[in-house]
Amino acid sequence: MKAIINAKLCFPEEIREGSILIEGRKIIAAGNVEIPEGTEIIDAKSLYAGPGLVDEHVHGYQQCGRFENIIDNPLGVAENHLYHGTTSITPSAGYTNTLEQYLFMIGECRKGVDDENSSIVGMHFEGPFVSSKFGAHSELATPYSREYCEKIFEAAKGMTVHSTYAPEIPAAPEYERILTENGIIHDIGHTGAGPADIERAVANGARIVTHLYDAMGNYRGVEAASFVTGDPQDCVSDIVLGTPGLYYELICDSIGAHVTKYSIRKAYRAAGEDYIILITDSTAHKDIPVTEEARKTVFDQFGVYEVDDLNFNDLGELSGSRLTLDKGCRNFMKATGCDVRVAFKCAATNPAKALYLNDRIGSIEAGHDADILLVDDDFYVHRLFFKGKEIEEIRH
């Protein structure tokens, strides 16, 4: 038995000083805890103690000289993110992947789900059926096929899976029925859907909005830059933020390339701390030939040629990030002024709830997995426990 003492405990609704009692892989008590004699004592030294982070949207890992992609090695992606405090992860297959690649990734993720020592808790399908207008290389999005659906959902049966799709594609109502029949969580994303399509999607079970503000447009078209009031209205982001019952993913990079600090604040104020989900959308691009024209495109957009938590493709298009979720928490805190408790809530509690996994992850309450981070005021991880075992390697 272990006890973490002298900690500031980050529960979803409050911070309390106290201790956490761990037996095996589970938390058995948290708060004003009586420590049994003979318990191994871990002094938190007044650091914050919160739940391990939950990244529900991640394609790869590119930090510390390491490159891992879900298309090749989902287990390696999960392991590397673990060293930054992400103790639960749903690796993300992309809309440009082939059926064979999907089936391989599903098989590898299942190995992780079945391995009690892996942080993989399910899988995310970013597609395969999204709009061909929104997202890096979106013109390569997979056309809808019922046969394709049947093959990937049969392979993924029994796993926690959430799938991003565009509600305006002609096959969307049928796809929504198939998602529900297979117990797949519905995500709205890579879309320029209008109010009617989004309202139908929500009525049919849509639960999560994939990276709010990113790869989204206005159903009236890009020429609808302003209306009578002078501001664009009824773009996808406005419609979903005005629709109750949804969770909203945010990619919080260091320069606001994905989402500006003003839009982050707007989402935080509109949705509240109970419905924001922080993600990395992390990717890994190794040895991609970037032309001078592409580099100029990046500079013209963002005023820099390279940022250590962003990724760009061969065309100079923003293509995911090199974020880890601990860094995403720090950037979110800087943008909003929120405290460590809220960061834990948005990066652990809320995604666990969105994925219906909050009975065992996303909180330091009794009965949950002993996935615990000790962090300081700036959300730097000092110590990390994964299913009760301390992880010695921590990367910043």
CSV table of C-alpha atoms in Angstrom, one decimal:
chain,number,residue,atom,x,y,z
A,1,MET,CA,0.0,0.0,0.0
A,2,LYS,CA,1.2,3.6,-0.8
A,3,ALA,CA,0.1,7.0,0.4
A,4,ILE,CA,0.7,10.3,-1.3
A,5,ILE,CA,0.7,12.9,1.5
A,6,ASN,CA,1.0,16.7,1.8
A,7,ALA,CA,-0.8,17.2,-1.5
A,8,LYS,CA,-3.2,19.7,-2.9
A,9,LEU,CA,-5.9,17.4,-4.2
A,10,CYS,CA,-7.5,18.4,-7.5
A,11,PHE,CA,-11.0,17.1,-7.5
A,12,PRO,CA,-13.3,18.1,-10.4
A,13,GLU,CA,-15.1,20.8,-8.3
A,14,GLU,CA,-12.5,21.8,-5.7
A,15,ILE,CA,-9.0,21.7,-4.4
A,16,ARG,CA,-8.5,20.2,-0.9
A,17,GLU,CA,-5.4,19.5,1.1
A,18,GLY,CA,-5.0,15.8,1.9
A,19,SER,CA,-3.7,12.4,1.0
A,20,ILE,CA,-4.3,9.7,-1.5
A,21,LEU,CA,-4.2,6.0,-0.5
A,22,ILE,CA,-3.3,3.5,-3.2
A,23,GLU,CA,-3.6,-0.3,-3.1
A,24,GLY,CA,-2.3,-2.1,-6.1
A,25,ARG,CA,-3.6,-0.4,-9.2
A,26,LYS,CA,-6.5,1.5,-7.6
A,27,ILE,CA,-7.1,4.5,-5.5
A,28,ILE,CA,-8.9,3.4,-2.3
A,29,ALA,CA,-9.3,6.8,-0.6
A,30,ALA,CA,-8.6,10.4,-1.2
A,31,GLY,CA,-9.0,13.4,1.2
A,32,ASN,CA,-8.6,13.4,4.9
A,33,VAL,CA,-7.2,9.8,4.9
A,34,GLU,CA,-6.1,7.7,7.9
A,35,ILE,CA,-2.7,6.1,6.8
A,36,PRO,CA,-2.4,2.5,7.9
A,37,GLU,CA,0.8,1.5,9.7
A,38,GLY,CA,3.5,0.1,7.3
A,39,THR,CA,2.3,2.1,4.3
A,40,GLU,CA,4.9,3.4,1.9
A,41,ILE,CA,4.8,7.2,2.2
A,42,ILE,CA,5.3,9.5,-0.8
A,43,ASP,CA,5.6,13.2,0.2
A,44,ALA,CA,4.0,15.5,-2.5
A,45,LYS,CA,5.6,18.5,-0.9
A,46,SER,CA,2.5,20.6,-1.5
A,47,LEU,CA,2.4,19.9,-5.2
A,48,TYR,CA,-1.0,19.5,-6.8
A,49,ALA,CA,-2.2,15.9,-7.2
A,50,GLY,CA,-4.6,15.3,-10.1
A,51,PRO,CA,-5.7,12.5,-12.4
A,52,GLY,CA,-3.6,11.2,-15.3
A,53,LEU,CA,-4.4,13.0,-18.5
A,54,VAL,CA,-6.7,11.6,-21.2
A,55,ASP,CA,-5.9,12.4,-24.8
A,56,GLU,CA,-8.8,11.4,-27.0
A,57,HIS,CA,-7.3,12.7,-30.3
A,58,VAL,CA,-3.7,11.9,-31.2
A,59,HIS,CA,-2.1,10.6,-34.4
A,60,GLY,CA,1.6,10.4,-33.4
A,61,TYR,CA,4.5,11.7,-31.3
A,62,GLN,CA,7.3,14.0,-32.3
A,63,GLN,CA,9.4,15.2,-29.4
A,64,CYS,CA,12.8,14.6,-27.8
A,65,GLY,CA,14.1,13.2,-31.1
A,66,ARG,CA,11.5,10.5,-31.3
A,67,PHE,CA,9.0,9.9,-34.1
A,68,GLU,CA,6.1,7.5,-33.8
A,69,ASN,CA,2.9,7.3,-35.9
A,70,ILE,CA,-0.3,5.4,-35.2
A,71,ILE,CA,-0.2,4.2,-38.8
A,72,ASP,CA,3.0,2.2,-37.9
A,73,ASN,CA,3.0,1.9,-34.1
A,74,PRO,CA,0.0,2.9,-32.0
A,75,LEU,CA,1.6,1.2,-28.9
A,76,GLY,CA,4.7,3.3,-29.3
A,77,VAL,CA,2.7,6.5,-29.7
A,78,ALA,CA,0.9,5.7,-26.4
A,79,GLU,CA,4.1,4.9,-24.6
A,80,ASN,CA,5.8,8.1,-25.5
A,81,HIS,CA,2.9,10.3,-24.5
A,82,LEU,CA,2.8,8.5,-21.2
A,83,TYR,CA,6.1,10.1,-20.2
A,84,HIS,CA,4.3,13.5,-20.4
A,85,GLY,CA,1.5,12.5,-18.1
A,86,THR,CA,-1.1,11.1,-20.6
A,87,THR,CA,-2.1,7.9,-18.9
A,88,SER,CA,-5.2,7.2,-21.1
A,89,ILE,CA,-5.3,7.6,-24.9
A,90,THR,CA,-7.4,6.8,-27.9
A,91,PRO,CA,-5.1,6.9,-30.9
A,92,SER,CA,-6.6,8.5,-34.0
A,93,ALA,CA,-6.7,7.0,-37.5
A,94,GLY,CA,-7.0,9.6,-40.2
A,95,TYR,CA,-9.4,10.3,-43.1
A,96,THR,CA,-6.6,9.6,-45.7
A,97,ASN,CA,-5.8,6.2,-44.4
A,98,THR,CA,-6.7,3.1,-46.5
A,99,LEU,CA,-8.9,0.3,-45.3
A,100,GLU,CA,-5.9,-2.0,-44.8
A,101,GLN,CA,-4.2,0.7,-42.6
A,102,TYR,CA,-7.4,1.1,-40.6
A,103,LEU,CA,-7.6,-2.6,-39.9
A,104,PHE,CA,-4.0,-2.8,-38.9
A,105,MET,CA,-4.3,0.2,-36.5
A,106,ILE,CA,-7.5,-1.3,-35.0
A,107,GLY,CA,-5.7,-4.6,-34.4
A,108,GLU,CA,-2.8,-2.8,-32.7
A,109,CYS,CA,-5.0,-0.7,-30.6
A,110,ARG,CA,-6.9,-3.8,-29.5
A,111,LYS,CA,-3.6,-5.2,-28.3
A,112,GLY,CA,-3.2,-2.1,-26.1
A,113,VAL,CA,-6.8,-2.3,-24.8
A,114,ASP,CA,-6.2,-5.9,-23.8
A,115,ASP,CA,-2.8,-5.2,-22.2
A,116,GLU,CA,-3.3,-4.0,-18.6
A,117,ASN,CA,0.1,-2.2,-18.8
A,118,SER,CA,-0.9,-0.1,-21.8
A,119,SER,CA,-2.4,3.4,-21.7
A,120,ILE,CA,-4.6,2.7,-24.8
A,121,VAL,CA,-8.3,2.7,-23.7
A,122,GLY,CA,-9.9,2.7,-27.2
A,123,MET,CA,-9.6,4.3,-30.6
A,124,HIS,CA,-10.6,7.4,-32.5
A,125,PHE,CA,-11.6,7.3,-36.2
A,126,GLU,CA,-11.0,10.9,-37.5
A,127,GLY,CA,-13.3,10.0,-40.4
A,128,PRO,CA,-13.0,8.2,-42.6
A,129,PHE,CA,-16.0,10.1,-44.0
A,130,VAL,CA,-15.5,13.8,-43.7
A,131,SER,CA,-15.8,16.8,-46.0
A,132,SER,CA,-13.3,17.1,-48.8
A,133,LYS,CA,-13.1,20.9,-48.2
A,134,PHE,CA,-11.8,21.1,-44.6
A,135,GLY,CA,-8.5,20.0,-43.3
A,136,ALA,CA,-5.0,19.3,-44.5
A,137,HIS,CA,-5.1,17.3,-47.7
A,138,SER,CA,-8.9,17.0,-47.2
A,139,GLU,CA,-9.3,16.3,-51.0
A,140,LEU,CA,-8.0,12.8,-50.1
A,141,ALA,CA,-10.9,12.1,-47.7
A,142,THR,CA,-12.4,8.6,-48.1
A,143,PRO,CA,-15.7,8.4,-50.0
A,144,TYR,CA,-18.5,6.8,-48.1
A,145,SER,CA,-19.0,3.1,-48.3
A,146,ARG,CA,-21.3,0.9,-46.2
A,147,GLU,CA,-19.0,-2.1,-46.8
A,148,TYR,CA,-16.0,0.0,-45.5
A,149,CYS,CA,-18.1,0.7,-42.3
A,150,GLU,CA,-19.0,-2.9,-41.8
A,151,LYS,CA,-15.4,-4.0,-42.0
A,152,ILE,CA,-13.9,-1.5,-39.6
A,153,PHE,CA,-16.7,-1.7,-37.1
A,154,GLU,CA,-16.6,-5.4,-37.0
A,155,ALA,CA,-12.9,-5.3,-36.4
A,156,ALA,CA,-13.3,-2.7,-33.7
A,157,LYS,CA,-16.2,-4.5,-32.0
A,158,GLY,CA,-16.1,-4.3,-28.2
A,159,MET,CA,-13.6,-1.4,-28.1
A,160,THR,CA,-14.4,2.2,-27.0
A,161,VAL,CA,-14.5,4.0,-30.3
A,162,HIS,CA,-15.5,7.5,-31.4
A,163,SER,CA,-15.8,8.6,-35.0
A,164,THR,CA,-15.5,12.0,-36.6
A,165,TYR,CA,-17.7,12.7,-39.6
A,166,ALA,CA,-19.2,15.7,-41.5
A,167,PRO,CA,-23.0,15.9,-41.0
A,168,GLU,CA,-23.5,17.5,-44.4
A,169,ILE,CA,-22.3,14.6,-46.5
A,170,PRO,CA,-25.2,12.8,-48.3
A,171,ALA,CA,-24.6,9.5,-46.4
A,172,ALA,CA,-24.5,11.2,-42.9
A,173,PRO,CA,-28.0,10.1,-41.7
A,174,GLU,CA,-27.2,6.5,-42.6
A,175,TYR,CA,-23.8,6.7,-41.1
A,176,GLU,CA,-25.3,8.1,-37.9
A,177,ARG,CA,-27.6,5.0,-37.7
A,178,ILE,CA,-24.6,2.7,-38.2
A,179,LEU,CA,-22.6,4.5,-35.5
A,180,THR,CA,-25.5,4.1,-33.0
A,181,GLU,CA,-26.1,0.4,-33.9
A,182,ASN,CA,-22.4,-0.3,-33.3
A,183,GLY,CA,-22.1,1.7,-30.1
A,184,ILE,CA,-19.7,4.2,-31.6
A,185,ILE,CA,-19.6,7.7,-30.1
A,186,HIS,CA,-20.5,10.4,-32.7
A,187,ASP,CA,-18.0,13.3,-33.3
A,188,ILE,CA,-18.8,16.3,-35.5
A,189,GLY,CA,-15.8,17.6,-37.4
A,190,HIS,CA,-14.0,18.5,-40.7
A,191,THR,CA,-17.3,20.1,-41.7
A,192,GLY,CA,-19.1,23.2,-43.1
A,193,ALA,CA,-22.5,21.9,-42.0
A,194,GLY,CA,-25.4,24.2,-41.6
A,195,PRO,CA,-27.9,24.4,-38.7
A,196,ALA,CA,-30.3,21.8,-40.0
A,197,ASP,CA,-27.5,19.1,-40.5
A,198,ILE,CA,-26.0,19.9,-37.1
A,199,GLU,CA,-29.3,19.8,-35.3
A,200,ARG,CA,-30.1,16.4,-36.9
A,201,ALA,CA,-26.7,15.1,-36.0
A,202,VAL,CA,-27.2,16.1,-32.3
A,203,ALA,CA,-30.7,14.6,-32.3
A,204,ASN,CA,-29.1,11.4,-33.6
A,205,GLY,CA,-26.5,11.2,-30.9
A,206,ALA,CA,-23.6,13.6,-31.7
A,207,ARG,CA,-21.6,14.1,-28.5
A,208,ILE,CA,-18.2,15.6,-29.3
A,209,VAL,CA,-17.0,18.4,-31.5
A,210,THR,CA,-13.7,17.5,-33.1
A,211,HIS,CA,-11.1,20.3,-32.6
A,212,LEU,CA,-13.4,23.3,-32.4
A,213,TYR,CA,-12.5,26.1,-34.9
A,214,ASP,CA,-10.1,23.9,-36.8
A,215,ALA,CA,-11.1,22.4,-40.2
A,216,MET,CA,-14.5,24.1,-40.0
A,217,GLY,CA,-16.3,26.6,-42.2
A,218,ASN,CA,-19.6,28.3,-43.0
A,219,TYR,CA,-22.3,26.5,-44.9
A,220,ARG,CA,-23.0,29.7,-46.8
A,221,GLY,CA,-19.5,29.5,-48.3
A,222,VAL,CA,-16.3,31.4,-47.9
A,223,GLU,CA,-17.7,34.5,-49.6
A,224,ALA,CA,-20.0,35.0,-46.7
A,225,ALA,CA,-17.4,37.0,-44.8
A,226,SER,CA,-19.8,39.4,-43.2
A,227,PHE,CA,-23.5,40.0,-42.8
A,228,VAL,CA,-25.6,42.9,-41.7
A,229,THR,CA,-23.9,43.0,-38.3
A,230,GLY,CA,-20.4,43.1,-39.8
A,231,ASP,CA,-19.4,39.7,-38.3
A,232,PRO,CA,-19.7,36.2,-39.8
A,233,GLN,CA,-22.6,34.2,-38.1
A,234,ASP,CA,-23.9,30.7,-38.2
A,235,CYS,CA,-20.5,29.2,-39.0
A,236,VAL,CA,-20.0,25.7,-37.7
A,237,SER,CA,-18.2,26.9,-34.5
A,238,ASP,CA,-21.1,29.3,-33.7
A,239,ILE,CA,-23.8,26.7,-34.3
A,240,VAL,CA,-22.2,24.0,-32.2
A,241,LEU,CA,-21.3,26.4,-29.3
A,242,GLY,CA,-24.9,27.4,-29.3
A,243,THR,CA,-26.1,23.8,-29.1
A,244,PRO,CA,-26.4,22.3,-25.6
A,245,GLY,CA,-25.1,18.9,-24.6
A,246,LEU,CA,-21.9,18.8,-26.7
A,247,TYR,CA,-18.2,18.5,-25.6
A,248,TYR,CA,-15.7,20.7,-27.5
A,249,GLU,CA,-12.1,19.7,-28.3
A,250,LEU,CA,-9.5,22.5,-28.3
A,251,ILE,CA,-5.9,22.3,-29.6
A,252,CYS,CA,-4.0,24.9,-27.5
A,253,ASP,CA,-0.6,25.4,-29.2
A,254,SER,CA,1.8,28.0,-28.0
A,255,ILE,CA,1.2,30.7,-30.7
A,256,GLY,CA,-2.6,30.2,-31.2
A,257,ALA,CA,-2.2,28.8,-34.7
A,258,HIS,CA,-5.0,26.3,-34.3
A,259,VAL,CA,-7.1,28.4,-32.0
A,260,THR,CA,-6.4,32.0,-31.0
A,261,LYS,CA,-6.4,33.0,-27.4
A,262,TYR,CA,-9.6,35.0,-28.0
A,263,SER,CA,-11.4,32.0,-29.5
A,264,ILE,CA,-10.1,29.8,-26.6
A,265,ARG,CA,-11.6,32.3,-24.2
A,266,LYS,CA,-14.8,32.5,-26.1
A,267,ALA,CA,-15.2,28.7,-26.1
A,268,TYR,CA,-14.4,28.6,-22.4
A,269,ARG,CA,-16.9,31.2,-21.5
A,270,ALA,CA,-19.6,29.8,-23.7
A,271,ALA,CA,-19.2,26.1,-22.9
A,272,GLY,CA,-18.0,26.4,-19.3
A,273,GLU,CA,-15.4,24.2,-17.7
A,274,ASP,CA,-17.6,21.1,-17.8
A,275,TYR,CA,-17.6,20.7,-21.6
A,276,ILE,CA,-14.1,21.8,-22.8
A,277,ILE,CA,-11.8,18.9,-23.8
A,278,LEU,CA,-8.1,19.6,-24.4
A,279,ILE,CA,-6.4,17.4,-27.0
A,280,THR,CA,-3.0,17.4,-28.8
A,281,ASP,CA,-3.9,16.3,-32.3
A,282,SER,CA,-0.3,15.3,-32.2
A,283,THR,CA,1.3,14.1,-35.4
A,284,ALA,CA,4.8,13.0,-36.6
A,285,HIS,CA,6.2,14.2,-39.9
A,286,LYS,CA,9.7,12.9,-40.5
A,287,ASP,CA,11.8,13.9,-43.6
A,288,ILE,CA,8.9,15.6,-45.4
A,289,PRO,CA,10.4,17.7,-48.2
A,290,VAL,CA,9.1,21.2,-47.4
A,291,THR,CA,9.6,23.6,-50.3
A,292,GLU,CA,10.6,27.3,-49.9
A,293,GLU,CA,7.2,28.2,-51.2
A,294,ALA,CA,5.6,26.1,-48.4
A,295,ARG,CA,7.9,27.7,-45.8
A,296,LYS,CA,6.9,31.1,-47.1
A,297,THR,CA,3.2,30.0,-46.7
A,298,VAL,CA,3.9,29.2,-43.1
A,299,PHE,CA,5.6,32.5,-42.5
A,300,ASP,CA,2.9,34.5,-44.2
A,301,GLN,CA,0.3,32.8,-41.9
A,302,PHE,CA,2.1,32.8,-38.6
A,303,GLY,CA,5.1,35.0,-38.8
A,304,VAL,CA,7.5,32.1,-38.1
A,305,TYR,CA,9.1,29.3,-40.1
A,306,GLU,CA,8.9,26.7,-37.4
A,307,VAL,CA,7.3,26.3,-33.9
A,308,ASP,CA,8.3,23.4,-31.6
A,309,ASP,CA,4.7,22.4,-31.0
A,310,LEU,CA,3.3,22.6,-34.5
A,311,ASN,CA,3.5,20.4,-37.6
A,312,PHE,CA,3.1,21.4,-41.2
A,313,ASN,CA,2.8,19.2,-44.3
A,314,ASP,CA,4.6,19.4,-47.6
A,315,LEU,CA,2.3,22.3,-48.8
A,316,GLY,CA,2.9,24.4,-45.7
A,317,GLU,CA,-0.6,23.6,-44.4
A,318,LEU,CA,-1.1,23.3,-40.7
A,319,SER,CA,-1.1,19.5,-40.1
A,320,GLY,CA,-1.7,18.6,-36.5
A,321,SER,CA,0.8,19.5,-33.8
A,322,ARG,CA,3.8,18.3,-31.8
A,323,LEU,CA,2.0,19.1,-28.6
A,324,THR,CA,1.9,16.9,-25.6
A,325,LEU,CA,-1.1,17.3,-23.3
A,326,ASP,CA,0.8,18.7,-20.4
A,327,LYS,CA,2.0,21.5,-22.7
A,328,GLY,CA,-1.6,21.9,-23.9
A,329,CYS,CA,-2.7,22.4,-20.3
A,330,ARG,CA,-0.1,25.1,-19.8
A,331,ASN,CA,-1.1,27.0,-22.9
A,332,PHE,CA,-4.8,26.7,-22.0
A,333,MET,CA,-4.1,28.1,-18.6
A,334,LYS,CA,-2.2,31.1,-20.1
A,335,ALA,CA,-4.9,31.8,-22.5
A,336,THR,CA,-7.8,31.7,-20.1
A,337,GLY,CA,-6.3,32.4,-16.7
A,338,CYS,CA,-7.8,29.2,-15.3
A,339,ASP,CA,-6.2,27.3,-12.5
A,340,VAL,CA,-4.6,23.8,-12.2
A,341,ARG,CA,-8.0,22.3,-11.2
A,342,VAL,CA,-9.7,23.4,-14.3
A,343,ALA,CA,-6.8,22.2,-16.5
A,344,PHE,CA,-7.1,18.8,-14.9
A,345,LYS,CA,-10.9,18.8,-15.5
A,346,CYS,CA,-10.5,19.7,-19.2
A,347,ALA,CA,-7.7,17.3,-19.9
A,348,ALA,CA,-8.8,14.3,-17.8
A,349,THR,CA,-12.3,14.5,-16.3
A,350,ASN,CA,-14.2,15.8,-19.3
A,351,PRO,CA,-12.7,13.4,-21.9
A,352,ALA,CA,-13.3,10.5,-19.6
A,353,LYS,CA,-16.9,11.5,-19.3
A,354,ALA,CA,-17.3,12.1,-23.1
A,355,LEU,CA,-16.0,8.6,-23.7
A,356,TYR,CA,-18.1,7.0,-20.9
A,357,LEU,CA,-15.0,5.9,-19.1
A,358,ASN,CA,-15.4,8.1,-16.0
A,359,ASP,CA,-16.1,5.1,-13.8
A,360,ARG,CA,-12.4,4.3,-13.7
A,361,ILE,CA,-10.3,7.2,-15.1
A,362,GLY,CA,-10.4,11.0,-15.1
A,363,SER,CA,-10.5,11.5,-11.4
A,364,ILE,CA,-8.6,10.8,-8.2
A,365,GLU,CA,-11.7,9.6,-6.4
A,366,ALA,CA,-11.8,6.3,-4.6
A,367,GLY,CA,-12.3,3.3,-7.0
A,368,HIS,CA,-10.5,4.9,-9.9
A,369,ASP,CA,-7.3,3.7,-11.5
A,370,ALA,CA,-4.2,5.0,-9.6
A,371,ASP,CA,-3.2,7.3,-12.5
A,372,ILE,CA,-1.9,10.4,-10.7
A,373,LEU,CA,0.2,13.4,-11.6
A,374,LEU,CA,2.0,15.7,-9.2
A,375,VAL,CA,2.3,19.1,-10.8
A,376,ASP,CA,3.3,22.6,-9.9
A,377,ASP,CA,1.4,25.9,-10.4
A,378,ASP,CA,2.5,26.0,-14.0
A,379,PHE,CA,1.4,22.4,-14.7
A,380,TYR,CA,4.9,21.0,-15.0
A,381,VAL,CA,4.8,17.3,-14.1
A,382,HIS,CA,7.2,16.4,-11.2
A,383,ARG,CA,6.1,12.9,-10.5
A,384,LEU,CA,3.8,10.4,-12.3
A,385,PHE,CA,2.0,7.3,-11.3
A,386,PHE,CA,0.4,4.9,-13.8
A,387,LYS,CA,-1.9,2.3,-12.3
A,388,GLY,CA,-0.2,2.6,-9.0
A,389,LYS,CA,3.4,2.3,-10.3
A,390,GLU,CA,5.7,5.4,-10.4
A,391,ILE,CA,7.0,6.2,-13.9
A,392,GLU,CA,10.6,7.2,-13.5
A,393,GLU,CA,11.0,8.9,-16.9
A,394,ILE,CA,9.3,12.3,-17.2
A,395,ARG,CA,9.7,14.5,-20.3
A,396,HIS,CA,9.1,18.2,-20.5
